[in-house]
Amino acid sequence: MKKLLLLTALLIGFFSQAQDYSSYLAAANKAFESGMYRQAYDNATKAIELNATNEARWLRVQSSLTANAPKERLETAIVDLNLIAQKEPTAKTYKTLGLAEEQLATFILHFNKTVPGYLNESEAHYRKASEAYKKAVGLSPELEPKLKYDIKNIANKLEEIKATKA
């Protein structure tokens, strides 16, 4: 009898958690579609806390890369994308990772000028962006025309940083 009660309690806990996950994910999707990116990010984060699926991570990434995301959200997007890449090493994942790294590098370059080492940090993120874009092209050669421009743009940014350091 005790085992049956314990099993019942565990199952109820599991299903209520799954329902909460689904509710948070649905709320995140609805907020995202309505352009309420902060709310979408928060709900996706709650969903991830309950069940760290790639679906919830992708939604949080999309919410992070939309509008004027703060540095912390860009960093979270990069962590999420690296976790997704471990399970889904696709061109889409690497292309989005490149975009997140590039946005973070640009943010640091423009808004962290008073932080010591900001040029090195920005440079490191631009290099990671370029690597991610190249991985995307390697997985899906048809992306080359679009990403070729992004890779070239990053190379120009790296040259500008090099010149600034000199």
C-alpha positions as protocol buffer text, in pm:
chain_id: "A"
residue {
  index: 1
  type: MET
  ca { x: 0 y: 0 z: 0 }
}
residue {
  index: 2
  type: LYS
  ca { x: 282 y: 242 z: 88 }
}
residue {
  index: 3
  type: LYS
  ca { x: 450 y: 167 z: -245 }
}
residue {
  index: 4
  type: LEU
  ca { x: 128 y: 240 z: -431 }
}
residue {
  index: 5
  type: LEU
  ca { x: 87 y: 574 z: -250 }
}
residue {
  index: 6
  type: LEU
  ca { x: 449 y: 665 z: -320 }
}
residue {
  index: 7
  type: LEU
  ca { x: 413 y: 574 z: -687 }
}
residue {
  index: 8
  type: THR
  ca { x: 92 y: 776 z: -712 }
}
residue {
  index: 9
  type: ALA
  ca { x: 257 y: 1078 z: -550 }
}
residue {
  index: 10
  type: LEU
  ca { x: 555 y: 1052 z: -788 }
}
residue {
  index: 11
  type: LEU
  ca { x: 330 y: 1026 z: -1092 }
}
residue {
  index: 12
  type: ILE
  ca { x: 119 y: 1323 z: -983 }
}
residue {
  index: 13
  type: GLY
  ca { x: 436 y: 1526 z: -928 }
}
residue {
  index: 14
  type: PHE
  ca { x: 571 y: 1426 z: -1269 }
}
residue {
  index: 15
  type: PHE
  ca { x: 250 y: 1512 z: -1455 }
}
residue {
  index: 16
  type: SER
  ca { x: 199 y: 1842 z: -1274 }
}
residue {
  index: 17
  type: GLN
  ca { x: 558 y: 1938 z: -1357 }
}
residue {
  index: 18
  type: ALA
  ca { x: 500 y: 1841 z: -1720 }
}
residue {
  index: 19
  type: GLN
  ca { x: 185 y: 2050 z: -1724 }
}
residue {
  index: 20
  type: ASP
  ca { x: 373 y: 2348 z: -1579 }
}
residue {
  index: 21
  type: TYR
  ca { x: 645 y: 2303 z: -1841 }
}
residue {
  index: 22
  type: SER
  ca { x: 386 y: 2296 z: -2118 }
}
residue {
  index: 23
  type: SER
  ca { x: 209 y: 2599 z: -1973 }
}
residue {
  index: 24
  type: TYR
  ca { x: 530 y: 2799 z: -1953 }
}
residue {
  index: 25
  type: LEU
  ca { x: 631 y: 2696 z: -2304 }
}
residue {
  index: 26
  type: ALA
  ca { x: 288 y: 2789 z: -2442 }
}
residue {
  index: 27
  type: ALA
  ca { x: 300 y: 3125 z: -2260 }
}
residue {
  index: 28
  type: ALA
  ca { x: 650 y: 3186 z: -2396 }
}
residue {
  index: 29
  type: ASN
  ca { x: 536 y: 3111 z: -2752 }
}
residue {
  index: 30
  type: LYS
  ca { x: 233 y: 3338 z: -2716 }
}
residue {
  index: 31
  type: ALA
  ca { x: 443 y: 3622 z: -2574 }
}
residue {
  index: 32
  type: PHE
  ca { x: 702 y: 3582 z: -2849 }
}
residue {
  index: 33
  type: GLU
  ca { x: 437 y: 3593 z: -3121 }
}
residue {
  index: 34
  type: SER
  ca { x: 297 y: 3910 z: -2960 }
}
residue {
  index: 35
  type: GLY
  ca { x: 639 y: 4079 z: -2961 }
}
residue {
  index: 36
  type: MET
  ca { x: 671 y: 4063 z: -2582 }
}
residue {
  index: 37
  type: TYR
  ca { x: 1024 y: 3926 z: -2589 }
}
residue {
  index: 38
  type: ARG
  ca { x: 1115 y: 3981 z: -2224 }
}
residue {
  index: 39
  type: GLN
  ca { x: 805 y: 3789 z: -2113 }
}
residue {
  index: 40
  type: ALA
  ca { x: 880 y: 3516 z: -2370 }
}
residue {
  index: 41
  type: TYR
  ca { x: 1236 y: 3493 z: -2237 }
}
residue {
  index: 42
  type: ASP
  ca { x: 1116 y: 3468 z: -1875 }
}
residue {
  index: 43
  type: ASN
  ca { x: 859 y: 3198 z: -1952 }
}
residue {
  index: 44
  type: ALA
  ca { x: 1104 y: 3000 z: -2163 }
}
residue {
  index: 45
  type: THR
  ca { x: 1353 y: 3020 z: -1875 }
}
residue {
  index: 46
  type: LYS
  ca { x: 1090 y: 2880 z: -1635 }
}
residue {
  index: 47
  type: ALA
  ca { x: 1018 y: 2600 z: -1882 }
}
residue {
  index: 48
  type: ILE
  ca { x: 1391 y: 2519 z: -1905 }
}
residue {
  index: 49
  type: GLU
  ca { x: 1415 y: 2505 z: -1526 }
}
residue {
  index: 50
  type: LEU
  ca { x: 1149 y: 2232 z: -1532 }
}
residue {
  index: 51
  type: ASN
  ca { x: 1260 y: 2048 z: -1844 }
}
residue {
  index: 52
  type: ALA
  ca { x: 1567 y: 2163 z: -2036 }
}
residue {
  index: 53
  type: THR
  ca { x: 1451 y: 2072 z: -2386 }
}
residue {
  index: 54
  type: ASN
  ca { x: 1598 y: 2212 z: -2704 }
}
residue {
  index: 55
  type: GLU
  ca { x: 1252 y: 2344 z: -2794 }
}
residue {
  index: 56
  type: ALA
  ca { x: 1247 y: 2567 z: -2485 }
}
residue {
  index: 57
  type: ARG
  ca { x: 1612 y: 2666 z: -2539 }
}
residue {
  index: 58
  type: TRP
  ca { x: 1540 y: 2768 z: -2901 }
}
residue {
  index: 59
  type: LEU
  ca { x: 1253 y: 2985 z: -2785 }
}
residue {
  index: 60
  type: ARG
  ca { x: 1473 y: 3154 z: -2524 }
}
residue {
  index: 61
  type: VAL
  ca { x: 1744 y: 3205 z: -2788 }
}
residue {
  index: 62
  type: GLN
  ca { x: 1495 y: 3366 z: -3027 }
}
residue {
  index: 63
  type: SER
  ca { x: 1371 y: 3592 z: -2749 }
}
residue {
  index: 64
  type: SER
  ca { x: 1727 y: 3687 z: -2662 }
}
residue {
  index: 65
  type: LEU
  ca { x: 1832 y: 3775 z: -3016 }
}
residue {
  index: 66
  type: THR
  ca { x: 1531 y: 3994 z: -3084 }
}
residue {
  index: 67
  type: ALA
  ca { x: 1528 y: 4368 z: -3018 }
}
residue {
  index: 68
  type: ASN
  ca { x: 1786 y: 4534 z: -2797 }
}
residue {
  index: 69
  type: ALA
  ca { x: 1887 y: 4241 z: -2581 }
}
residue {
  index: 70
  type: PRO
  ca { x: 2113 y: 4314 z: -2286 }
}
residue {
  index: 71
  type: LYS
  ca { x: 2456 y: 4153 z: -2268 }
}
residue {
  index: 72
  type: GLU
  ca { x: 2339 y: 3892 z: -2016 }
}
residue {
  index: 73
  type: ARG
  ca { x: 2069 y: 3763 z: -2251 }
}
residue {
  index: 74
  type: LEU
  ca { x: 2315 y: 3738 z: -2538 }
}
residue {
  index: 75
  type: GLU
  ca { x: 2548 y: 3539 z: -2312 }
}
residue {
  index: 76
  type: THR
  ca { x: 2259 y: 3311 z: -2214 }
}
residue {
  index: 77
  type: ALA
  ca { x: 2172 y: 3261 z: -2581 }
}
residue {
  index: 78
  type: ILE
  ca { x: 2532 y: 3154 z: -2650 }
}
residue {
  index: 79
  type: VAL
  ca { x: 2524 y: 2904 z: -2363 }
}
residue {
  index: 80
  type: ASP
  ca { x: 2191 y: 2767 z: -2488 }
}
residue {
  index: 81
  type: LEU
  ca { x: 2316 y: 2740 z: -2845 }
}
residue {
  index: 82
  type: ASN
  ca { x: 2629 y: 2555 z: -2738 }
}
residue {
  index: 83
  type: LEU
  ca { x: 2409 y: 2309 z: -2545 }
}
residue {
  index: 84
  type: ILE
  ca { x: 2181 y: 2271 z: -2846 }
}
residue {
  index: 85
  type: ALA
  ca { x: 2484 y: 2214 z: -3072 }
}
residue {
  index: 86
  type: GLN
  ca { x: 2584 y: 1917 z: -2856 }
}
residue {
  index: 87
  type: LYS
  ca { x: 2252 y: 1749 z: -2945 }
}
residue {
  index: 88
  type: GLU
  ca { x: 2173 y: 1916 z: -3279 }
}
residue {
  index: 89
  type: PRO
  ca { x: 2494 y: 2010 z: -3461 }
}
residue {
  index: 90
  type: THR
  ca { x: 2304 y: 2163 z: -3753 }
}
residue {
  index: 91
  type: ALA
  ca { x: 2376 y: 2452 z: -3985 }
}
residue {
  index: 92
  type: LYS
  ca { x: 2085 y: 2642 z: -3827 }
}
residue {
  index: 93
  type: THR
  ca { x: 2238 y: 2600 z: -3482 }
}
residue {
  index: 94
  type: TYR
  ca { x: 2583 y: 2720 z: -3590 }
}
residue {
  index: 95
  type: LYS
  ca { x: 2445 y: 3005 z: -3799 }
}
residue {
  index: 96
  type: THR
  ca { x: 2243 y: 3127 z: -3499 }
}
residue {
  index: 97
  type: LEU
  ca { x: 2544 y: 3079 z: -3269 }
}
residue {
  index: 98
  type: GLY
  ca { x: 2749 y: 3293 z: -3507 }
}
residue {
  index: 99
  type: LEU
  ca { x: 2480 y: 3561 z: -3499 }
}
residue {
  index: 100
  type: ALA
  ca { x: 2470 y: 3557 z: -3116 }
}
residue {
  index: 101
  type: GLU
  ca { x: 2849 y: 3576 z: -3088 }
}
residue {
  index: 102
  type: GLU
  ca { x: 2860 y: 3859 z: -3342 }
}
residue {
  index: 103
  type: GLN
  ca { x: 2588 y: 4055 z: -3159 }
}
residue {
  index: 104
  type: LEU
  ca { x: 2769 y: 4010 z: -2828 }
}
residue {
  index: 105
  type: ALA
  ca { x: 3102 y: 4118 z: -2980 }
}
residue {
  index: 106
  type: THR
  ca { x: 2939 y: 4429 z: -3126 }
}
residue {
  index: 107
  type: PHE
  ca { x: 2767 y: 4507 z: -2796 }
}
residue {
  index: 108
  type: ILE
  ca { x: 3097 y: 4480 z: -2608 }
}
residue {
  index: 109
  type: LEU
  ca { x: 3280 y: 4688 z: -2868 }
}
residue {
  index: 110
  type: HIS
  ca { x: 3028 y: 4972 z: -2853 }
}
residue {
  index: 111
  type: PHE
  ca { x: 2904 y: 4972 z: -2494 }
}
residue {
  index: 112
  type: ASN
  ca { x: 3187 y: 4834 z: -2280 }
}
residue {
  index: 113
  type: LYS
  ca { x: 3463 y: 5077 z: -2375 }
}
residue {
  index: 114
  type: THR
  ca { x: 3528 y: 5163 z: -2011 }
}
residue {
  index: 115
  type: VAL
  ca { x: 3583 y: 4797 z: -1919 }
}
residue {
  index: 116
  type: PRO
  ca { x: 3951 y: 4693 z: -1924 }
}
residue {
  index: 117
  type: GLY
  ca { x: 4016 y: 4431 z: -2191 }
}
residue {
  index: 118
  type: TYR
  ca { x: 3698 y: 4507 z: -2387 }
}
residue {
  index: 119
  type: LEU
  ca { x: 3887 y: 4491 z: -2719 }
}
residue {
  index: 120
  type: ASN
  ca { x: 4022 y: 4143 z: -2641 }
}
residue {
  index: 121
  type: GLU
  ca { x: 3680 y: 4023 z: -2530 }
}
residue {
  index: 122
  type: SER
  ca { x: 3511 y: 4163 z: -2838 }
}
residue {
  index: 123
  type: GLU
  ca { x: 3781 y: 4013 z: -3060 }
}
residue {
  index: 124
  type: ALA
  ca { x: 3734 y: 3669 z: -2902 }
}
residue {
  index: 125
  type: HIS
  ca { x: 3358 y: 3677 z: -2969 }
}
residue {
  index: 126
  type: TYR
  ca { x: 3408 y: 3791 z: -3328 }
}
residue {
  index: 127
  type: ARG
  ca { x: 3646 y: 3497 z: -3380 }
}
residue {
  index: 128
  type: LYS
  ca { x: 3391 y: 3256 z: -3232 }
}
residue {
  index: 129
  type: ALA
  ca { x: 3124 y: 3405 z: -3458 }
}
residue {
  index: 130
  type: SER
  ca { x: 3341 y: 3349 z: -3763 }
}
residue {
  index: 131
  type: GLU
  ca { x: 3412 y: 2989 z: -3657 }
}
residue {
  index: 132
  type: ALA
  ca { x: 3042 y: 2921 z: -3604 }
}
residue {
  index: 133
  type: TYR
  ca { x: 2950 y: 3068 z: -3944 }
}
residue {
  index: 134
  type: LYS
  ca { x: 3219 y: 2853 z: -4110 }
}
residue {
  index: 135
  type: LYS
  ca { x: 3081 y: 2541 z: -3937 }
}
residue {
  index: 136
  type: ALA
  ca { x: 2734 y: 2632 z: -4066 }
}
residue {
  index: 137
  type: VAL
  ca { x: 2868 y: 2661 z: -4422 }
}
residue {
  index: 138
  type: GLY
  ca { x: 3049 y: 2329 z: -4380 }
}
residue {
  index: 139
  type: LEU
  ca { x: 2722 y: 2163 z: -4285 }
}
residue {
  index: 140
  type: SER
  ca { x: 2512 y: 2345 z: -4543 }
}
residue {
  index: 141
  type: PRO
  ca { x: 2711 y: 2482 z: -4839 }
}
residue {
  index: 142
  type: GLU
  ca { x: 2408 y: 2668 z: -4978 }
}
residue {
  index: 143
  type: LEU
  ca { x: 2449 y: 2915 z: -4687 }
}
residue {
  index: 144
  type: GLU
  ca { x: 2785 y: 3027 z: -4821 }
}
residue {
  index: 145
  type: PRO
  ca { x: 2662 y: 3324 z: -5028 }
}
residue {
  index: 146
  type: LYS
  ca { x: 2486 y: 3479 z: -4727 }
}
residue {
  index: 147
  type: LEU
  ca { x: 2742 y: 3390 z: -4463 }
}
residue {
  index: 148
  type: LYS
  ca { x: 3035 y: 3485 z: -4686 }
}
residue {
  index: 149
  type: TYR
  ca { x: 2933 y: 3848 z: -4635 }
}
residue {
  index: 150
  type: ASP
  ca { x: 2904 y: 3800 z: -4255 }
}
residue {
  index: 151
  type: ILE
  ca { x: 3245 y: 3629 z: -4237 }
}
residue {
  index: 152
  type: LYS
  ca { x: 3402 y: 3910 z: -4441 }
}
residue {
  index: 153
  type: ASN
  ca { x: 3235 y: 4171 z: -4220 }
}
residue {
  index: 154
  type: ILE
  ca { x: 3378 y: 4000 z: -3911 }
}
residue {
  index: 155
  type: ALA
  ca { x: 3725 y: 3993 z: -4070 }
}
residue {
  index: 156
  type: ASN
  ca { x: 3694 y: 4370 z: -4122 }
}
residue {
  index: 157
  type: LYS
  ca { x: 3592 y: 4418 z: -3758 }
}
residue {
  index: 158
  type: LEU
  ca { x: 3892 y: 4211 z: -3646 }
}
residue {
  index: 159
  type: GLU
  ca { x: 4121 y: 4432 z: -3857 }
}
residue {
  index: 160
  type: GLU
  ca { x: 3968 y: 4743 z: -3699 }
}
residue {
  index: 161
  type: ILE
  ca { x: 4028 y: 4601 z: -3352 }
}
residue {
  index: 162
  type: LYS
  ca { x: 4386 y: 4513 z: -3445 }
}
residue {
  index: 163
  type: ALA
  ca { x: 4442 y: 4868 z: -3570 }
}
residue {
  index: 164
  type: THR
  ca { x: 4291 y: 5014 z: -3252 }
}
residue {
  index: 165
  type: LYS
  ca { x: 4520 y: 4801 z: -3036 }
}
residue {
  index: 166
  type: ALA
  ca { x: 4830 y: 4914 z: -3227 }
}
